[in-house]
XYZ file of C-alpha atoms in Angstrom:
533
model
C -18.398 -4.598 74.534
C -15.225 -7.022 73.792
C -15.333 -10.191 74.598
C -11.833 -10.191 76.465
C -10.019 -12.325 73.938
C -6.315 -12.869 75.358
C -3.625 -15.268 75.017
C -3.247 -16.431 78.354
C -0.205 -14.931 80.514
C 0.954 -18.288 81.866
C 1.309 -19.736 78.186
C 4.907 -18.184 77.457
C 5.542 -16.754 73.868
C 3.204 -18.802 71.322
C 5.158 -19.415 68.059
C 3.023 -17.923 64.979
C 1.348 -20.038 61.995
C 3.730 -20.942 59.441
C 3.550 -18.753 56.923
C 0.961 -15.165 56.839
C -1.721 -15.557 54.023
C -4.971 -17.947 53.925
C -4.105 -21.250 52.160
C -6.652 -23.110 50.502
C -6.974 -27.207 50.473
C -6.149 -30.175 52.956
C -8.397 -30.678 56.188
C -8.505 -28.837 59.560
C -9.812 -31.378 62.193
C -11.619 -29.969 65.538
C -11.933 -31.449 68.512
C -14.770 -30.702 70.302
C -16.318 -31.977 74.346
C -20.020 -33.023 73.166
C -21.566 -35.358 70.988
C -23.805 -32.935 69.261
C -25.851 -36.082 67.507
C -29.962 -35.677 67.497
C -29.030 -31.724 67.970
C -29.217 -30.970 63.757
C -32.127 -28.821 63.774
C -31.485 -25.433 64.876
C -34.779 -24.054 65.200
C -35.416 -27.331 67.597
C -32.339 -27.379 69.776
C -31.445 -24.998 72.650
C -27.867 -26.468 73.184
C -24.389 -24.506 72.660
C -22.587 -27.657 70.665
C -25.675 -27.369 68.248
C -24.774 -23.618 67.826
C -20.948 -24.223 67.596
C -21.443 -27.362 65.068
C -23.767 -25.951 63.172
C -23.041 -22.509 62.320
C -20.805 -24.253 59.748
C -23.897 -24.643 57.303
C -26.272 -21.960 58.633
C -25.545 -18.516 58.207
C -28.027 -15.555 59.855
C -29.421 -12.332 58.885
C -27.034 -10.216 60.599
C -23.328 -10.863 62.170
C -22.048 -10.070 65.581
C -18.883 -8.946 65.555
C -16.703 -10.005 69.114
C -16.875 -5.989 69.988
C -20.428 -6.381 69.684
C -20.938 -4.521 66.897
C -24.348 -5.933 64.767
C -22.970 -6.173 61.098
C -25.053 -6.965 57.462
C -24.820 -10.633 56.323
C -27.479 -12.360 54.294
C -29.547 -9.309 55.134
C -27.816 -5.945 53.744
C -29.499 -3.306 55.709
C -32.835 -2.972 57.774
C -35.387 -0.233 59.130
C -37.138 -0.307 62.670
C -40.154 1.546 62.991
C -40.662 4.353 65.241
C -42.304 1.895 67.723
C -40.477 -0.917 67.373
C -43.364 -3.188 65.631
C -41.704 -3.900 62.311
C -38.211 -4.457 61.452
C -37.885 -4.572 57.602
C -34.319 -6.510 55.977
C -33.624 -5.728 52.688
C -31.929 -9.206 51.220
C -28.532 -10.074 49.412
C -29.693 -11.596 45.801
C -27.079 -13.731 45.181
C -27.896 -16.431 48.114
C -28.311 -19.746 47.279
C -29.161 -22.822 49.788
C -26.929 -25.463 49.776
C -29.507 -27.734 47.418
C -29.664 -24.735 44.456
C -32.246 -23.380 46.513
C -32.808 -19.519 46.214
C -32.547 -17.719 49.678
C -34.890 -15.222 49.580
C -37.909 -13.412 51.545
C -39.912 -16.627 51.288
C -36.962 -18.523 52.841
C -37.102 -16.281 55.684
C -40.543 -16.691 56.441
C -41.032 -20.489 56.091
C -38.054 -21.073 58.056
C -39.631 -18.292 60.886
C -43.009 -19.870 60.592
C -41.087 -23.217 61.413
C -39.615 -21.699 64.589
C -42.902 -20.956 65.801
C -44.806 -24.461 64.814
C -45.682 -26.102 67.857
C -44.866 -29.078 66.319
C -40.821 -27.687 65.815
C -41.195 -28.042 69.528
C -38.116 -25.082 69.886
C -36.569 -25.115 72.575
C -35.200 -21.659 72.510
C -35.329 -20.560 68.842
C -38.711 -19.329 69.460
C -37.977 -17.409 72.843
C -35.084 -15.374 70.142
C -37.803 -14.572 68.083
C -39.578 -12.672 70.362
C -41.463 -15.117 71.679
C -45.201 -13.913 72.636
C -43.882 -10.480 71.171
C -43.355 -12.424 67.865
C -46.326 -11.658 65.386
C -45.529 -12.981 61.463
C -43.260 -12.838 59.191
C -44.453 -10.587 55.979
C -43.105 -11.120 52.433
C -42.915 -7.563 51.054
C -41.000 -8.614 47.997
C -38.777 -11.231 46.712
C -35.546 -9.248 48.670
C -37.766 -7.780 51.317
C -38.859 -9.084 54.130
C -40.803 -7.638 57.524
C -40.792 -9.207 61.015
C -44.234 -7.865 63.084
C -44.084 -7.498 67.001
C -47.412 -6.914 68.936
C -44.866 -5.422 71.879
C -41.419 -4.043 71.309
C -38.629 -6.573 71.771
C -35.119 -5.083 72.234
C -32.752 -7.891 71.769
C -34.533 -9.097 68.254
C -31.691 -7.997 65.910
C -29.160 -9.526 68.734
C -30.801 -12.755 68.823
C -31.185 -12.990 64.746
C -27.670 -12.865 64.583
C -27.570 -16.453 66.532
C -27.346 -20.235 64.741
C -30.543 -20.811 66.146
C -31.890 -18.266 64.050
C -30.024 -19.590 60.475
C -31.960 -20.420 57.961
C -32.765 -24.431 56.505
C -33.829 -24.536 52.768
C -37.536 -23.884 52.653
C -37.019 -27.198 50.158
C -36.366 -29.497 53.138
C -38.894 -27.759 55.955
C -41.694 -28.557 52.943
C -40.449 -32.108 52.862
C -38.318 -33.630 55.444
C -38.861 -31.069 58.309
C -39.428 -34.791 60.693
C -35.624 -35.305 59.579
C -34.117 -32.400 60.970
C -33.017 -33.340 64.543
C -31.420 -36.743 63.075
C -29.542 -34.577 60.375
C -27.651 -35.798 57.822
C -26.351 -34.389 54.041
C -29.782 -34.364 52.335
C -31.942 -32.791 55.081
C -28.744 -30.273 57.276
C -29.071 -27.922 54.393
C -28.339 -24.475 54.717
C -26.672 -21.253 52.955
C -23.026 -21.721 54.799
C -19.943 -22.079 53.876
C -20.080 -25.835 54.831
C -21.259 -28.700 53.463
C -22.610 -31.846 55.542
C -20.614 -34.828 54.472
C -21.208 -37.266 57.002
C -22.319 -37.840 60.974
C -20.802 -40.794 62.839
C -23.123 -40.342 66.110
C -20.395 -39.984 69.070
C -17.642 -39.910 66.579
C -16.982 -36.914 64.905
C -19.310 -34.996 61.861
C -17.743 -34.236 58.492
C -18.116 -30.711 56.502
C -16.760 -30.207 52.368
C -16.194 -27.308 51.679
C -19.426 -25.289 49.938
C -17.315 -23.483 46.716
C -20.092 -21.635 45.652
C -20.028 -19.951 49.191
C -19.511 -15.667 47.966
C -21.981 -13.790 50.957
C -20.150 -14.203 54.430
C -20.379 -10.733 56.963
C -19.565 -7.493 56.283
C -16.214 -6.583 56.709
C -15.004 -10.252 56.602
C -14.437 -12.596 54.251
C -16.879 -12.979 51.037
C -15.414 -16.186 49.595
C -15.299 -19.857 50.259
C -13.851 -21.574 53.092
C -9.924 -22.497 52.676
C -10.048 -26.077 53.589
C -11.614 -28.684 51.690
C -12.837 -30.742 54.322
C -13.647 -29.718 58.117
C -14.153 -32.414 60.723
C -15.236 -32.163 64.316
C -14.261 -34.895 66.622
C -16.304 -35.833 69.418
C -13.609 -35.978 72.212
C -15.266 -35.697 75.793
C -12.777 -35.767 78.131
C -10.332 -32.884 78.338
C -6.780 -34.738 78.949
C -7.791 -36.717 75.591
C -8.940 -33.360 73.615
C -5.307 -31.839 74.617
C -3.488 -35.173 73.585
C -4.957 -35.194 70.880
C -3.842 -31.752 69.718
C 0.062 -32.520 71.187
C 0.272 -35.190 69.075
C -1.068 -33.569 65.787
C -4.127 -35.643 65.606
C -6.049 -32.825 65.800
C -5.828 -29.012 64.731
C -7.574 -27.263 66.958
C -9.076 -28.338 70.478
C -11.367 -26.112 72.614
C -12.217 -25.915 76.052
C -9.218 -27.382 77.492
C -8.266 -27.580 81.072
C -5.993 -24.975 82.688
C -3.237 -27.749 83.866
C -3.156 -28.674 80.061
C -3.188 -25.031 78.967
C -0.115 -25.078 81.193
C 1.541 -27.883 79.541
C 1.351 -26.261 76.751
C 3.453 -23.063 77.848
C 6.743 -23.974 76.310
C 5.642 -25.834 73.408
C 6.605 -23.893 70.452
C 3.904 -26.327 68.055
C 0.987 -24.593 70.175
C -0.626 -21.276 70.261
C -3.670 -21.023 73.255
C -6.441 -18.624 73.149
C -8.245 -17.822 76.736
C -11.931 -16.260 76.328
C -14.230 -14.979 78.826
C -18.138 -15.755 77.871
C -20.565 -13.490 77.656
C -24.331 -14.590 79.569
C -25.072 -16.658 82.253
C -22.185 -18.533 84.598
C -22.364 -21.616 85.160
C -25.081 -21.346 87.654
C -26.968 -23.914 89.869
C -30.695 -23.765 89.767
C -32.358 -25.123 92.834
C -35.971 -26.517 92.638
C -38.297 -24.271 93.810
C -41.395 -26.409 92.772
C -40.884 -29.600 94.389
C -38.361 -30.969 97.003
C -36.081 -29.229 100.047
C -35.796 -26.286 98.256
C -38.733 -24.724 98.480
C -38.289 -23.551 101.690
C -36.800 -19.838 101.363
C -34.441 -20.528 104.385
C -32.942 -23.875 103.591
C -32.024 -21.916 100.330
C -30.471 -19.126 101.793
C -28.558 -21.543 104.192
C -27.343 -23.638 101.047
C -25.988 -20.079 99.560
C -24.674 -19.175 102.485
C -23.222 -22.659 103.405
C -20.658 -23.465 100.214
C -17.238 -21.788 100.361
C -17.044 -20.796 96.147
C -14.190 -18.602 96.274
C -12.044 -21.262 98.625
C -13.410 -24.049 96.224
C -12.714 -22.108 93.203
C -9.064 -21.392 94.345
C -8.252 -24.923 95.091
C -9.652 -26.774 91.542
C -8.235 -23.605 89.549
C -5.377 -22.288 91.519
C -5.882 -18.741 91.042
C -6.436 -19.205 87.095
C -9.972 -18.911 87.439
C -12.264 -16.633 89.286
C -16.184 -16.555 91.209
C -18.926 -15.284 90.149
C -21.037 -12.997 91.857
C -23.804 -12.241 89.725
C -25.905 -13.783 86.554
C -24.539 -12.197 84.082
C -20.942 -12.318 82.809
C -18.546 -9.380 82.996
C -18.645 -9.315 79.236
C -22.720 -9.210 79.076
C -23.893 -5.560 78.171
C -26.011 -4.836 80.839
C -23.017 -6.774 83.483
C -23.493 -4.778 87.208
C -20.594 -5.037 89.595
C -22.083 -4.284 92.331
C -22.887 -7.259 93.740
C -18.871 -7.855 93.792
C -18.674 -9.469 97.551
C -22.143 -8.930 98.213
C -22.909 -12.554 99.693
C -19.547 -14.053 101.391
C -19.295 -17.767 102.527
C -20.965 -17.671 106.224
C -21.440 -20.999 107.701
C -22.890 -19.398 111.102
C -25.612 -18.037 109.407
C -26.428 -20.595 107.376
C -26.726 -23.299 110.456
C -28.809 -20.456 112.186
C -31.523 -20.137 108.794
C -31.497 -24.192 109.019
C -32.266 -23.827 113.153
C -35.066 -21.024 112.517
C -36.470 -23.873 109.433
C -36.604 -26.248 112.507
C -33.879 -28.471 111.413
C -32.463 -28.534 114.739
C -31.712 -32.432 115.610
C -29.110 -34.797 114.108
C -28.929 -38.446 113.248
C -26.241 -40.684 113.661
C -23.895 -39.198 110.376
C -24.474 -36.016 111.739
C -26.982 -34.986 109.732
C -29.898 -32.739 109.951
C -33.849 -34.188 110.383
C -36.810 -32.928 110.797
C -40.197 -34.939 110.875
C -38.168 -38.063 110.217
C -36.841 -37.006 107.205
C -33.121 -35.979 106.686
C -32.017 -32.714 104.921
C -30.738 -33.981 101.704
C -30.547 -32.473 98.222
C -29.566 -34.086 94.825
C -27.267 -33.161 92.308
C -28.051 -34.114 88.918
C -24.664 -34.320 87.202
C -24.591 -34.238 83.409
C -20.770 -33.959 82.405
C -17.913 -33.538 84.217
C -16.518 -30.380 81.852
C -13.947 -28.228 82.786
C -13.359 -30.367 86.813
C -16.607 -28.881 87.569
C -17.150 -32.532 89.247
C -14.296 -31.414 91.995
C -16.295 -28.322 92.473
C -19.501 -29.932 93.084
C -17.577 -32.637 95.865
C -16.296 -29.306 97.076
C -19.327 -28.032 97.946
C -20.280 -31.181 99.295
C -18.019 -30.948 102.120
C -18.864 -27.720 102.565
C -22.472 -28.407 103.299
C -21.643 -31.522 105.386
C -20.053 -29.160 108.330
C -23.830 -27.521 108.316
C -25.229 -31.077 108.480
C -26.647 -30.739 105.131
C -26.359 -34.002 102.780
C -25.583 -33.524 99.180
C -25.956 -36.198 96.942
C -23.907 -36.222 93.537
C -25.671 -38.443 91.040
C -24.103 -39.168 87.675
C -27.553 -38.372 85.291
C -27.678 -39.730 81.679
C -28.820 -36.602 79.415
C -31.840 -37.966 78.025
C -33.159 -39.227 81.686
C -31.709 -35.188 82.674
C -34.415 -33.729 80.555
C -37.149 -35.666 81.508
C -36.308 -34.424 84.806
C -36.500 -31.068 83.884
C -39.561 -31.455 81.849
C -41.387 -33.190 84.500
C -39.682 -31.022 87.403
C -39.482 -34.259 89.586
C -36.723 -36.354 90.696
C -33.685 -33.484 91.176
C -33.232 -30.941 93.411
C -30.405 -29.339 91.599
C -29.134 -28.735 88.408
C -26.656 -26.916 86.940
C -24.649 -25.151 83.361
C -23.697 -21.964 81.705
C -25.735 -20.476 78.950
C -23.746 -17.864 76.537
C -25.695 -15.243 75.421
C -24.823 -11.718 74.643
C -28.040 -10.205 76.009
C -29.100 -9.565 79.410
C -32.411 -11.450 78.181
C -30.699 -14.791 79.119
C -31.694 -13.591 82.787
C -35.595 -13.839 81.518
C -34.970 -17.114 79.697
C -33.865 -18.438 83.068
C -36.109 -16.782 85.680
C -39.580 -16.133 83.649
C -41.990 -18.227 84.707
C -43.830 -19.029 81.097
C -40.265 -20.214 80.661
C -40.603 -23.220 82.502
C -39.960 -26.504 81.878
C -36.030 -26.874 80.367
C -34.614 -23.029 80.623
C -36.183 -21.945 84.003
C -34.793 -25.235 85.643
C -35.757 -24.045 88.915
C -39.114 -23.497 88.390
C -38.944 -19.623 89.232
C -42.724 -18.708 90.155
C -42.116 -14.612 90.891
C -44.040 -12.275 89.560
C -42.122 -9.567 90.269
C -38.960 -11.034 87.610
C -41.354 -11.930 85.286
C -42.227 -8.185 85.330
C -38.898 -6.590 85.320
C -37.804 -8.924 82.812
C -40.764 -8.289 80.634
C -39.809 -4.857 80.685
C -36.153 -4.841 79.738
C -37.610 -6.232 76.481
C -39.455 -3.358 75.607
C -36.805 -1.160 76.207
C -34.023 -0.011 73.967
C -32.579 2.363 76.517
C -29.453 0.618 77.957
C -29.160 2.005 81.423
C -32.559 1.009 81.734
C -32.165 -2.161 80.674
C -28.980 -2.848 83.134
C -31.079 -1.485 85.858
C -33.723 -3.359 85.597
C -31.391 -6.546 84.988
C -29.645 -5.345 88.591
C -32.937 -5.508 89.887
C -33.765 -9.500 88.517
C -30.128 -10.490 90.373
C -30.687 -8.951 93.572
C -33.591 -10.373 93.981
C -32.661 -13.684 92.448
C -29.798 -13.675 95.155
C -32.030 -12.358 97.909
C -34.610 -15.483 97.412
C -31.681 -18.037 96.716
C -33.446 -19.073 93.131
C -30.228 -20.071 92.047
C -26.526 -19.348 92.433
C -24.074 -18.139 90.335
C -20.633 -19.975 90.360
C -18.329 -19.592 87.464
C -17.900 -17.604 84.867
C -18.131 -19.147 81.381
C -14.360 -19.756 80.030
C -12.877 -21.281 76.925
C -9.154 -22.385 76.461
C -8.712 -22.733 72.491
C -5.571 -24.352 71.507
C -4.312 -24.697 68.032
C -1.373 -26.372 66.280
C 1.324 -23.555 64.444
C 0.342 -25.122 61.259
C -3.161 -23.524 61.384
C -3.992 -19.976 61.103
C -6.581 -17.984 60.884
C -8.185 -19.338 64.322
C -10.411 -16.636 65.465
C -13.017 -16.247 68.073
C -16.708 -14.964 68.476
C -18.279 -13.352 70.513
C -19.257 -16.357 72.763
C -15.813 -17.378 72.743
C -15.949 -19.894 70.316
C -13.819 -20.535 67.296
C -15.044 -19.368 63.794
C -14.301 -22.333 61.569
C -15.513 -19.978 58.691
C -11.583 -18.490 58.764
C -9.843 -21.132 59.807
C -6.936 -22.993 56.922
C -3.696 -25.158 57.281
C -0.601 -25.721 55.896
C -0.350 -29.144 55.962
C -1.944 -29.512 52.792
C -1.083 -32.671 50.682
């Protein structure tokens, strides 16, 4: 698998870095879309800015290469048993956390047996570990450790090689473990090649540089970071992200907008990186426990009733394209064939709403039935990438049907309540990287709801299909029964997949080293500048 890492086509030639070799010293400054304050414990958050920011300070067992490739890192080698019960790591000795801490097989099981506390209340961290699969974590020896399954799990080594997974000095989860979502330099310790300086909460977070740092991946670097100081920069709105990085305030700035990759064609002090994310599209998840949508045929008719591809082409003009399916074109277990499967058809979604019996109209022209008009609401979080113009889109769209949408600007702590609860939306909507086809059970098992399964999916049929690509290592069975989850999924209108996951990188010619992961984002771990004083 490669996770279709290109400089984009429209960009013109992109002058190179000044000057070929790593140089050490001076500060590389980041600018990045989402406040990732009260997201500092790992094992606790389920978000992708907690990932991105915090992979700085927590390494993992094993390394994902961007061809997909599962490489050594704090663990050297490892052994799975004949049936896929035990997975034994054999550990690097020369790990220390960040606090003179030794990382060793008592690391790794404190910090495990923290994922699955209740009282860690993960989020997703657990679900990685296997989730009811997950057994214990067994100290063999100081340098070897064993993970126990009751049932096998196939992505396990996958998922360990995710920030979620990284490991927090057994020192602070004996002591301070109710500090860990807060963060902050004595408490967001880890074995990384970062060191927490300092988080200004919707400002930016501050990293030194952690010189002792001599166990990154195999087949990368071993040593310290280059810079001395890393700083991410809280910058939500894209036009002031790619301002930013024009005017040399910043280094680097990710997920920028396709007009301002655009602007940056023919400016010789930027180079732009285009990435295609592995996992779920952004996808909207329609309530199925409470609310219009659950009603089978009002679902279908909202599928059927929104023009993506015509939407698509006029926010994006042509740079971007639909998706079809719920898994990325870069997942391993990605099916085409549901390529064109389920067109824009407005006649047959006003005949599903008819045959629901939401045949009259009031006065806007909307649908009603039983006194009550046929209205959904849109929970919107953050307007990233013009999504917003995608969503009014759509809006339009369903108005010709006689179908109201509501758009309704949703703070993110009132959001997850919402989900928690299940009340008080009707539809919700993000992306979710993952390079497994085991995001599709995160999002459609049932046990899996609140938060992940956001539309309340209640189908016993996914939860067995998905069940059973777990306990398979075979990969054409595991895409087939993955084929099987989306068909259905688009059959019963659960949710609908819109756009794949993107990421425009842009970086300043006095940077180097700017690679990308396999998600798509950038691996501050090689980054360095010139501009050092």
């Amino acid at each position: 698998m490669v996770a279709m890492m290109l400089v984009l086509s429209a960009c013109g030639s992109q002058a190179e870095p000044a000057g070929t070799d790593p140089v050490d010293g001076g500060t590389v400054t980041v600018a990045i879309e989402s406040d990732p304050a009260g997201q500092f414990n790992p094992h606790e958050s389920g978000t992708d800015i907690a990932a991105e920011t915090l992979r700085a300070v927590f390494d993992s067992l094993v390394y994902l290469t961007p061809e997909g490739e599962l490489k050594p890192w704090l663990a050297t080698s490892w052994e799975v048993s004949e049936d896929q019960l035990s997975y034994t790591f054999t550990l690097r000795e020369d790990v220390t956390f960040h606090d003179g801490e030794p990382f060793d097989a008592a690391a790794v099981k404190a910090n495990f047996d923290h994922v699955r506390d209740p009282g860690t209340a993960s989020k997703l961290a657990s679900n990685l570990l296997g989730g009811t699969a997950y057994d214990s974590t067994e100290v063999i020896d100081p340098q070897t450790v064993r993970i126990n399954l009751n049932q096998p799990y196939a992505p396990l080594l996958t998922n360990l090689s995710s920030t979620y997974l990284g490991f927090i000095s057994p020192k602070v989860l004996a002591g301070s473990a109710d500090q860990l979502v807060a963060g902050g330099p004595e408490v967001t310790v880890g074995t990384g090649p970062y060191v927490l300086e300092q988080i200004v909460a919707g400002q930016e977070v501050s990293f030194t540089k952690n010189a002792a740092y001599a166990w990154g991946p195999e087949g990368e670097s071993q040593g310290p970071s280059h810079p001395d100081r890393l700083v991410l920069r809280v910058l939500p709105e894209a036009s002031v992200r790619a301002g930013a990085l024009a005017s040399g305030d910043v280094d680097i700035a990710g997920h920028l907008s396709p007009e301002d990759a655009l602007s940056f064609a023919e400016d010789d002090q930027i180079n732009l990186t285009r990435s295609e994310s592995p996992g779920l599209p952004w996808t909207l998840f329609l309530n199925n426990r409470s609310g219009i949508f659950t009603d089978l045929q009002v679902r279908q008719a909202f599928q059927k009733g929104i023009n993506i591809s015509a939407a698509i082409e006029a926010v994006y003009a042509g740079t971007y394209h639909r998706a079809w399916s719920f898994l990325g074109a870069n997942t391993p277990e990605y099916s085409d064939t549901f390529q064109d499967s389920w067109p824009y058809d407005p006649e047959a979604a006003n005949q599903l709403l008819d045959d629901a019996g939401w045949t009259k109209r009031d006065a806007e022209g909307y649908r009603v039935k039983d006194g009550q008009r046929l209205s959904a609401s849109w929970s919107l979080t953050q307007d990233r990438d013009r999504r917003g113009n995608l969503a009014e889109a759509f809006q339009a769209d369903l108005r010709e049907i006689g179908f109201e949408l509501k758009l309704v600007p949703t703070d993110t702590g009132v959001f997850l309540q919402q989900l928690q609860s299940g009340e008080g939306y009707d539809i919700a909507a993000w992306s979710y990287v993952r390079t497994d086809g085991d995001v599709l059970r995160l999002h459609f098992h049932s046990e899996l709801a609140p938060i992940q399964n956001a539309g309340w999916v209640n189908d016993p049929q996914l939860d067995e299909w998905v069940t059973a690509a777990t306990r398979t290592t075979d990969r054409a069975e595991r895409t087939e029964l993955y084929r099987q989850v989306q068909e259905r999924a688009l059959e019963q209108a659960y949710s609908i997949p819109i756009l794949p996951s993107h990421n425009i990188i842009g970086s300043r010619v006095s940077v180097g080293g700017v690679e990308t992961d396999i998600a798509g984002w950038p691996q501050l771990r090689t980054v360095w500048t010139t501009a050092v004083q």
